[in-house]
Tab-separated table of C-alpha atoms in Angstrom:
chain	number	residue	atom	x	y	z
A	945	UNK	CA	100.576	-90.560	7.851
A	946	UNK	CA	97.231	-92.062	8.856
A	947	UNK	CA	96.610	-91.965	12.605
A	948	UNK	CA	94.151	-94.033	14.614
A	949	UNK	CA	92.928	-92.827	18.018
A	950	UNK	CA	92.525	-95.082	21.039
A	951	UNK	CA	89.601	-93.533	22.869
A	952	UNK	CA	87.374	-90.473	22.583
A	953	UNK	CA	89.180	-88.560	25.322
A	954	UNK	CA	88.492	-84.877	25.828
A	955	UNK	CA	92.030	-83.940	24.824
A	956	UNK	CA	91.811	-85.475	21.337
A	957	UNK	CA	90.343	-82.438	19.497
A	958	UNK	CA	93.000	-79.972	20.689
A	959	UNK	CA	95.925	-82.415	20.739
A	960	UNK	CA	95.312	-84.141	17.417
A	961	UNK	CA	92.192	-83.323	15.389
A	962	UNK	CA	92.755	-79.563	15.071
A	963	UNK	CA	96.538	-79.806	14.505
A	964	UNK	CA	95.972	-82.456	11.809
A	965	UNK	CA	93.737	-80.072	9.875
A	966	UNK	CA	96.720	-77.784	9.494
A	967	UNK	CA	99.173	-80.513	8.508
A	968	UNK	CA	98.844	-81.815	4.942
A	969	UNK	CA	100.906	-84.878	5.813
A	970	UNK	CA	98.554	-86.143	8.540
A	971	UNK	CA	95.082	-87.673	8.479
A	972	UNK	CA	93.103	-88.757	11.531
A	973	UNK	CA	91.802	-91.886	9.848
A	974	UNK	CA	90.164	-94.026	12.534
A	975	UNK	CA	88.975	-94.166	16.127
A	976	UNK	CA	87.944	-96.802	18.643
A	977	UNK	CA	86.575	-96.369	22.154
A	978	UNK	CA	85.335	-98.523	24.999
A	979	UNK	CA	81.858	-97.254	24.121
A	980	UNK	CA	81.347	-97.787	20.358
A	981	UNK	CA	78.427	-95.352	20.315
A	982	UNK	CA	80.588	-92.638	21.823
A	983	UNK	CA	83.287	-93.371	19.230
A	984	UNK	CA	80.733	-93.100	16.422
A	985	UNK	CA	79.411	-89.781	17.723
A	986	UNK	CA	82.962	-88.445	18.138
A	987	UNK	CA	83.873	-89.548	14.598
A	988	UNK	CA	80.822	-87.823	13.140
A	989	UNK	CA	81.496	-84.611	15.013
A	990	UNK	CA	85.171	-84.443	14.049
A	991	UNK	CA	85.094	-85.951	10.553
A	992	UNK	CA	86.957	-89.177	11.304
A	993	UNK	CA	86.085	-91.594	8.485
A	994	UNK	CA	86.412	-94.971	10.189
A	995	UNK	CA	85.143	-96.308	13.518
A	996	UNK	CA	86.413	-99.597	14.925
A	997	UNK	CA	84.508	-101.635	17.479
A	998	UNK	CA	87.565	-102.285	19.666
A	999	UNK	CA	91.103	-101.077	20.226
A	1000	UNK	CA	92.345	-104.429	18.920
A	1001	UNK	CA	90.441	-103.958	15.663
A	1002	UNK	CA	91.986	-100.530	15.182
A	1003	UNK	CA	95.487	-101.879	15.790
A	1004	UNK	CA	94.851	-104.638	13.235
A	1005	UNK	CA	93.821	-102.124	10.560
A	1006	UNK	CA	96.571	-102.198	7.882
A	1007	UNK	CA	95.644	-98.710	6.678
A	1008	UNK	CA	96.571	-97.163	10.041
A	1009	UNK	CA	100.240	-96.127	10.226
A	1010	UNK	CA	100.364	-94.660	13.725
A	1011	UNK	CA	98.366	-94.484	16.928
A	1012	UNK	CA	97.568	-91.652	19.327
A	1013	UNK	CA	97.183	-93.064	22.841
A	1014	UNK	CA	95.201	-90.790	25.218
A	1015	UNK	CA	93.930	-93.619	27.433
A	1016	UNK	CA	94.068	-93.263	31.256
A	1017	UNK	CA	97.576	-93.234	32.780
A	1018	UNK	CA	97.400	-96.817	33.980
A	1019	UNK	CA	96.679	-98.056	30.445
A	1020	UNK	CA	99.317	-96.051	28.566
A	1021	UNK	CA	101.972	-98.748	28.755
A	1022	UNK	CA	99.666	-101.617	27.819
A	1023	UNK	CA	98.290	-100.011	24.682
A	1024	UNK	CA	101.598	-98.492	23.585
A	1025	UNK	CA	103.137	-101.974	23.765
A	1026	UNK	CA	100.175	-103.416	21.856
A	1027	UNK	CA	100.495	-100.747	19.167
A	1028	UNK	CA	104.225	-101.345	18.752
A	1029	UNK	CA	103.594	-105.095	18.512
A	1030	UNK	CA	101.059	-104.377	15.777
A	1031	UNK	CA	103.660	-102.379	13.852
A	1032	UNK	CA	102.264	-98.919	14.575
A	1033	UNK	CA	104.176	-95.799	15.518
A	1034	UNK	CA	102.894	-94.257	18.750
A	1035	UNK	CA	102.263	-90.775	20.102
A	1036	UNK	CA	101.436	-91.485	23.756
A	1037	UNK	CA	99.992	-88.940	26.132
A	1038	UNK	CA	101.976	-88.020	29.210
A	1039	UNK	CA	102.852	-89.522	31.596
A	1040	UNK	CA	104.278	-92.187	29.299
A	1041	UNK	CA	103.535	-95.041	31.698
A	1042	UNK	CA	102.476	-95.739	35.276
A	1043	UNK	CA	106.035	-95.992	36.616
A	1044	UNK	CA	109.701	-96.201	35.627
A	1045	UNK	CA	109.829	-99.994	35.322
A	1046	UNK	CA	106.966	-99.959	32.851
A	1047	UNK	CA	108.588	-97.085	30.943
A	1048	UNK	CA	111.788	-99.122	30.643
A	1049	UNK	CA	109.821	-102.080	29.275
A	1050	UNK	CA	108.178	-99.871	26.657
A	1051	UNK	CA	111.542	-98.307	25.783
A	1052	UNK	CA	112.993	-101.765	25.135
A	1053	UNK	CA	110.051	-102.729	22.944
A	1054	UNK	CA	110.278	-99.485	20.976
A	1055	UNK	CA	114.019	-99.947	20.394
A	1056	UNK	CA	113.495	-103.517	19.203
A	1057	UNK	CA	110.646	-102.492	16.885
A	1058	UNK	CA	112.472	-99.642	15.178
A	1059	UNK	CA	109.228	-97.659	15.344
A	1060	UNK	CA	108.701	-94.115	16.639
A	1061	UNK	CA	107.364	-93.948	20.185
A	1062	UNK	CA	107.006	-90.382	21.398
A	1063	UNK	CA	105.720	-89.002	24.699
A	1064	UNK	CA	103.261	-86.157	24.173
A	1065	UNK	CA	104.938	-83.381	26.137
A	1066	UNK	CA	103.722	-80.890	23.542
A	1067	UNK	CA	105.357	-77.870	25.230
A	1068	UNK	CA	108.762	-79.449	24.537
A	1069	UNK	CA	108.400	-78.696	20.824
A	1070	UNK	CA	107.314	-75.055	21.122
A	1071	UNK	CA	109.822	-72.253	20.301
A	1072	UNK	CA	109.343	-70.958	23.870
A	1073	UNK	CA	110.971	-74.071	25.324
A	1074	UNK	CA	113.634	-74.232	22.646
A	1075	UNK	CA	114.597	-70.623	23.367
A	1076	UNK	CA	114.872	-71.232	27.121
A	1077	UNK	CA	117.226	-74.126	26.390
A	1078	UNK	CA	119.236	-71.980	24.008
A	1079	UNK	CA	119.661	-69.147	26.517
A	1080	UNK	CA	120.750	-71.462	29.337
A	1081	UNK	CA	123.139	-73.416	27.108
A	1082	UNK	CA	124.723	-70.260	25.662
A	1083	UNK	CA	126.459	-69.341	28.916
A	1084	UNK	CA	124.920	-65.863	28.868
A	1085	UNK	CA	123.612	-66.336	32.410
A	1086	UNK	CA	126.473	-68.463	33.661
A	1087	UNK	CA	125.928	-71.808	35.363
A	1088	UNK	CA	122.550	-72.989	36.638
A	1089	UNK	CA	122.328	-72.810	40.444
A	1090	UNK	CA	118.641	-73.434	41.204
A	1091	UNK	CA	115.543	-74.442	39.231
A	1092	UNK	CA	111.954	-73.987	40.392
A	1093	UNK	CA	108.973	-75.246	38.416
A	1094	UNK	CA	105.287	-75.122	39.276
A	1095	UNK	CA	102.214	-76.466	37.505
A	1096	UNK	CA	99.029	-75.896	39.504
A	1097	UNK	CA	95.466	-75.577	38.277
A	1098	UNK	CA	92.084	-76.273	39.868
A	1099	UNK	CA	90.314	-79.557	39.168
A	1100	UNK	CA	87.390	-79.711	41.618
A	1101	UNK	CA	85.637	-82.509	39.710
A	1102	UNK	CA	86.712	-85.280	42.075
A	1103	UNK	CA	85.104	-88.031	39.993
A	1104	UNK	CA	87.707	-87.289	37.306
A	1105	UNK	CA	90.023	-90.214	36.468
A	1106	UNK	CA	92.977	-88.078	37.540
A	1107	UNK	CA	91.919	-88.764	41.131
A	1108	UNK	CA	91.702	-92.532	40.569
A	1109	UNK	CA	94.427	-94.695	42.109
A	1110	UNK	CA	93.478	-97.797	40.034
A	1111	UNK	CA	93.983	-95.679	36.898
A	1112	UNK	CA	97.382	-94.387	38.124
A	1113	UNK	CA	96.138	-90.913	38.939
A	1114	UNK	CA	97.392	-88.181	41.253
A	1115	UNK	CA	98.548	-84.593	40.952
A	1116	UNK	CA	102.156	-85.614	40.416
A	1117	UNK	CA	101.178	-87.878	37.525
A	1118	UNK	CA	99.117	-85.173	35.837
A	1119	UNK	CA	100.290	-81.617	36.545
A	1120	UNK	CA	103.474	-82.779	38.241
A	1121	UNK	CA	104.859	-84.706	35.291
A	1122	UNK	CA	105.104	-81.353	33.474
A	1123	UNK	CA	106.884	-79.747	36.427
A	1124	UNK	CA	109.349	-82.639	36.695
A	1125	UNK	CA	110.009	-82.772	32.973
A	1126	UNK	CA	110.438	-79.012	32.693
A	1127	UNK	CA	112.920	-79.014	35.590
A	1128	UNK	CA	114.917	-81.720	33.789
A	1129	UNK	CA	114.888	-79.722	30.549
A	1130	UNK	CA	115.994	-76.473	32.198
A	1131	UNK	CA	118.756	-78.107	34.243
A	1132	UNK	CA	119.773	-80.319	31.296
A	1133	UNK	CA	120.047	-83.280	33.680
A	1134	UNK	CA	118.005	-85.639	35.829
A	1135	UNK	CA	117.837	-84.949	39.584
A	1136	UNK	CA	117.722	-87.061	42.688
A	1137	UNK	CA	114.758	-86.489	44.988
A	1138	UNK	CA	115.859	-85.040	48.334
A	1139	UNK	CA	112.443	-84.805	50.000
A	1140	UNK	CA	108.766	-84.538	49.142
A	1141	UNK	CA	105.519	-83.627	50.856
A	1142	UNK	CA	102.026	-84.471	49.613
A	1143	UNK	CA	98.537	-83.233	50.335
A	1144	UNK	CA	96.070	-86.067	49.836
A	1145	UNK	CA	92.655	-86.145	48.285
A	1146	UNK	CA	92.092	-89.780	49.259
A	1147	UNK	CA	94.336	-92.663	50.391
A	1148	UNK	CA	97.268	-92.889	47.997
A	1149	UNK	CA	96.071	-90.023	45.782
A	1150	UNK	CA	97.885	-86.708	45.986
A	1151	UNK	CA	96.016	-83.504	45.186
A	1152	UNK	CA	99.213	-81.473	45.644
A	1153	UNK	CA	102.913	-82.245	45.900
A	1154	UNK	CA	106.110	-80.345	46.633
A	1155	UNK	CA	109.568	-81.889	46.183
A	1156	UNK	CA	113.153	-80.777	46.716
A	1157	UNK	CA	115.599	-81.889	44.043
A	1158	UNK	CA	119.375	-82.191	43.673
A	1159	UNK	CA	120.929	-82.220	40.214
A	1160	UNK	CA	124.238	-83.961	39.413
A	1161	UNK	CA	125.719	-80.588	38.422
A	1162	UNK	CA	125.321	-79.382	42.008
A	1163	UNK	CA	122.267	-77.265	41.222
A	1164	UNK	CA	119.258	-77.552	43.479
A	1165	UNK	CA	115.607	-77.621	42.521
A	1166	UNK	CA	112.033	-77.420	43.733
A	1167	UNK	CA	108.972	-78.868	42.025
A	1168	UNK	CA	105.425	-78.002	43.008
A	1169	UNK	CA	102.140	-79.145	41.520
A	1170	UNK	CA	98.495	-79.307	42.457
A	1171	UNK	CA	95.052	-80.173	41.173
A	1172	UNK	CA	93.271	-78.803	44.247
A	1173	UNK	CA	94.956	-76.598	46.816
A	1174	UNK	CA	95.306	-72.999	47.939
A	1175	UNK	CA	97.797	-72.579	45.092
A	1176	UNK	CA	94.929	-72.260	42.638
A	1177	UNK	CA	96.661	-71.362	39.373
A	1178	UNK	CA	100.411	-71.199	38.879
A	1179	UNK	CA	102.304	-72.389	35.817
A	1180	UNK	CA	105.815	-71.024	35.931
A	1181	UNK	CA	109.537	-71.622	36.011
A	1182	UNK	CA	112.473	-69.744	37.494
A	1183	UNK	CA	116.108	-70.554	36.876
A	1184	UNK	CA	118.665	-68.809	39.077
A	1185	UNK	CA	122.116	-68.720	37.512
A	1186	UNK	CA	125.539	-67.440	38.514
A	1187	UNK	CA	125.199	-64.373	36.278
A	1188	UNK	CA	121.475	-63.777	36.131
A	1189	UNK	CA	118.012	-65.263	36.110
A	1190	UNK	CA	115.409	-66.609	33.709
A	1191	UNK	CA	111.687	-66.482	34.525
A	1192	UNK	CA	108.902	-68.064	32.501
A	1193	UNK	CA	105.157	-67.664	32.854
A	1194	UNK	CA	103.082	-70.478	31.359
A	1195	UNK	CA	105.837	-72.376	29.547
A	1196	UNK	CA	103.513	-75.406	29.353
A	1197	UNK	CA	100.893	-73.804	27.082
A	1198	UNK	CA	102.463	-70.606	25.720
A	1199	UNK	CA	99.890	-70.325	22.933
A	1200	UNK	CA	97.369	-69.097	25.508
A	1201	UNK	CA	99.520	-66.478	27.260
A	1202	UNK	CA	103.169	-66.367	28.153
A	1203	UNK	CA	106.108	-64.289	29.248
A	1204	UNK	CA	109.821	-65.013	29.209
A	1205	UNK	CA	111.990	-62.527	31.089
A	1206	UNK	CA	115.762	-62.690	31.234
A	1207	UNK	CA	117.987	-60.738	33.587
A	1208	UNK	CA	121.679	-60.930	32.801
A	1209	UNK	CA	124.873	-58.893	32.616
A	1210	UNK	CA	123.431	-56.910	29.728
A	1211	UNK	CA	120.292	-55.912	31.595
A	1212	UNK	CA	116.729	-57.163	31.546
A	1213	UNK	CA	114.613	-58.124	28.538
A	1214	UNK	CA	111.330	-59.811	27.731
A	1215	UNK	CA	110.957	-62.198	24.809
A	1216	UNK	CA	107.706	-63.258	23.158
A	1217	UNK	CA	106.807	-66.078	20.826
A	1218	UNK	CA	104.229	-67.175	18.243
A	1219	UNK	CA	100.798	-68.092	19.554
A	1220	UNK	CA	100.686	-71.132	17.305
A	1221	UNK	CA	99.523	-74.041	19.489
A	1222	UNK	CA	102.218	-76.246	20.978
A	1223	UNK	CA	100.156	-79.251	19.852
A	1224	UNK	CA	100.745	-78.171	16.256
A	1225	UNK	CA	104.506	-78.184	16.745
A	1226	UNK	CA	104.258	-81.587	18.432
A	1227	UNK	CA	102.306	-83.156	15.564
A	1228	UNK	CA	104.748	-81.658	13.054
A	1229	UNK	CA	107.612	-83.321	14.939
A	1230	UNK	CA	105.811	-86.668	15.169
A	1231	UNK	CA	105.013	-86.682	11.450
A	1232	UNK	CA	108.580	-85.711	10.611
A	1233	UNK	CA	109.903	-88.547	12.776
A	1234	UNK	CA	107.591	-91.118	11.198
A	1235	UNK	CA	107.904	-89.965	7.589
A	1236	UNK	CA	111.517	-88.798	7.476
A	1237	UNK	CA	113.193	-90.246	10.564
A	1238	UNK	CA	113.351	-86.784	12.099
A	1239	UNK	CA	114.510	-86.134	15.680
A	1240	UNK	CA	112.319	-86.798	18.717
A	1241	UNK	CA	112.890	-84.739	21.865
A	1242	UNK	CA	110.627	-86.902	24.048
A	1243	UNK	CA	111.634	-90.505	23.260
A	1244	UNK	CA	110.983	-93.473	25.586
A	1245	UNK	CA	114.449	-93.161	27.133
A	1246	UNK	CA	113.583	-89.635	28.228
A	1247	UNK	CA	110.323	-90.930	29.712
A	1248	UNK	CA	112.232	-93.458	31.799
A	1249	UNK	CA	114.185	-90.588	33.383
A	1250	UNK	CA	111.032	-88.580	34.121
A	1251	UNK	CA	109.181	-91.559	35.579
A	1252	UNK	CA	112.195	-92.405	37.757
A	1253	UNK	CA	111.959	-88.946	39.337
A	1254	UNK	CA	108.180	-89.235	39.756
A	1255	UNK	CA	108.550	-92.637	41.438
A	1256	UNK	CA	111.182	-91.101	43.720
A	1257	UNK	CA	108.872	-88.225	44.646
A	1258	UNK	CA	106.089	-90.590	45.618
A	1259	UNK	CA	108.426	-92.704	47.742
A	1260	UNK	CA	109.900	-89.628	49.446
A	1261	UNK	CA	106.370	-88.450	50.274
A	1262	UNK	CA	105.531	-91.801	51.867
A	1263	UNK	CA	103.359	-92.961	48.967
A	1264	UNK	CA	103.723	-95.835	46.528
A	1265	UNK	CA	104.604	-95.305	42.877
A	1266	UNK	CA	101.657	-95.901	40.594
A	1267	UNK	CA	101.061	-99.346	39.104
A	1268	UNK	CA	99.635	-100.241	35.678
A	1269	UNK	CA	95.913	-100.878	35.519
A	1270	UNK	CA	95.235	-104.631	35.270
């Protein structure tokens, strides 16, 4: 599978270039960026053989089978749609689109194309996440009563695009999309938003967000995220069940450090997992889906559910859902 990259974003080396070196079925074959010089320098540094002058030229390249889309949030939908129209499979960075309506439009296009369109929630493919799902589904801890997820880290560089409203930024779009998605995974359902409260960096742009959730099973939930707040660094999950509790430290990037503790009828235990990067597992899954029609755990339909919750959080906090960048 030959992948072309739309943009020389900072995440590309860890999310794609390094994982591809360990996957014999994948080649990062081409790149294009808004600044052709930057694309050329990036290609030289990372051994990418072909540089295209524009995104359109890359999409028209018949030797490219799939596209990795790490463009700003507000452009995700536009370029995923363009890639699908050009006959390319797509691995699109999270959040999948600017809002739920755009996600639904991309989901329709992906279904009509028959191509793979996968949202890059890399943690979803790591054994850590799969094991949490397995434990909760097994009944060992009984029924899920309450789910709390938190993804907070400091981003004091306020010129960063993640603080840009025109580019569909905000803490809930960046850190918060992980917290929302993880809550959905752990509760095995999609919640309604009960209430939400934001701390703003600038008009319309949240630097922190807290939301109360209600799942259709009757379980309750709480999501918290921040890019700049007193909650400097917290990446965790806690699931309270009728017969015990599951706690996870750093489920989003377990290759760095992690801890999964389970307290149930049989006592308390701690489980640990391989430090292989979650991006590696994600690329393996994407290649398997493209080459062998393998399963995708983060398809467009799943993204529609996540974006619906994110839109609901913004509305409950008195803010507008994000809109695609013109």
